[in-house]
Amino acid sequence: MSEARFSAQGFRRGLLAALPILPSLIPFGLVVGLESAARGLSLAEAGLMSLLVFAGTAQLVALGAWADPVPLLAVTLAALVVNLRMAPMTAALAPLFHGQRGLRVWATLFTVTDHSFALGVRELRAGGRDGAFLLGIGLPTWLFWTLCVTAGHVLSGAVALSPQHPLLFAGLASMAALVATLWRGPGDVLPWGVAGAVGLAIHALSLPQPWPVLAGALAGSAAGAWRDGRR
Amino acid sequence: MTLRADVLVGILCMALVTYAVRAGGFAALRSFRPPRFVERMLLHLPGSIFIAFILPGAAAHGLPGLAAAVAAAVAMRLSGRLTLSILLAVAALWGMKGG
């Protein structure tokens, strides 16, 4: 495998790639900010959570379990299970850091989101091997996400959302749009079909996330690997 | 601008486990050379992760949720505009569920 780079040019390309995705964070960020306020978090606490955790779906799920005093085990488990999908993501992105060491690698990993993952995979498939590209996407995403959440908290006096409100769909809609950028052709039908079918089957057994995503992702990618190995 | 101790500890616990899983996948792959089959799996993992996360979540909203998720993907494929695709899907769900 070829050595990866970590260049200023890659960072700049990442910044440019991040620009079109930043507005997409607004709806979901506002929702998390509104929910933070509704659950009794102060503006500083909502901002700090977004800065340190930086994972929208996990923040929303943990806020659903929020109480006074904070149920530490429940919110920690919520963050752990919802974010478990990130472990295979950074494993798949590993070639972007091949041969790279030090703080910049571990700092870049902190900024990996669904958005930077999707763009990072496209970079890999195009032959790119520059970890700074990922940091260029992740850094502005991190800061803008925190800005959106704090803005949502500030707006909380004027807006209230029910748990089933369609605006809460913004996070899933974001992932559905991103998956369209990963489509490579008919060869994806088998792994994606198996992943979806297994995910839905586990969900039908009333098992919550992350079990559908873990089982579905493993089954789908194994089906694709099995098919490729027979060719 | 209050910052309560129990809230701070809760946020720190969430941050710690989130970073552990973010860095953990990369760290594991760097430590062990995976078998050939696992290397082939990694090529199919990205799309499989998204699909297996999206479908159960969308299905929880019933057919309107699934239709809205498809709308987001199709809009992204056709327009290449992420924000527009998200807003379209949310608006479609809003319309189908009647707010």
PDB file of N, CA and C in Angstrom, chain A residues 16 64 125:
ATOM      1  N   LEU A  16     -12.443  23.257   1.028  1.00  0.00           N
ATOM      2  CA  LEU A  16     -13.323  23.562  -0.113  1.00  0.00           C
ATOM      3  C   LEU A  16     -14.436  22.521  -0.235  1.00  0.00           C
ATOM      4  N   GLY A  64     -32.494  12.492  24.987  1.00  0.00           N
ATOM      5  CA  GLY A  64     -33.772  11.837  25.257  1.00  0.00           C
ATOM      6  C   GLY A  64     -33.793  11.158  26.607  1.00  0.00           C
ATOM      7  N   ARG A 125     -11.403   6.199  -3.205  1.00  0.00           N
ATOM      8  CA  ARG A 125     -11.747   5.514  -4.451  1.00  0.00           C
ATOM      9  C   ARG A 125     -11.159   6.234  -5.661  1.00  0.00           C
TER      10      ARG A 125
END
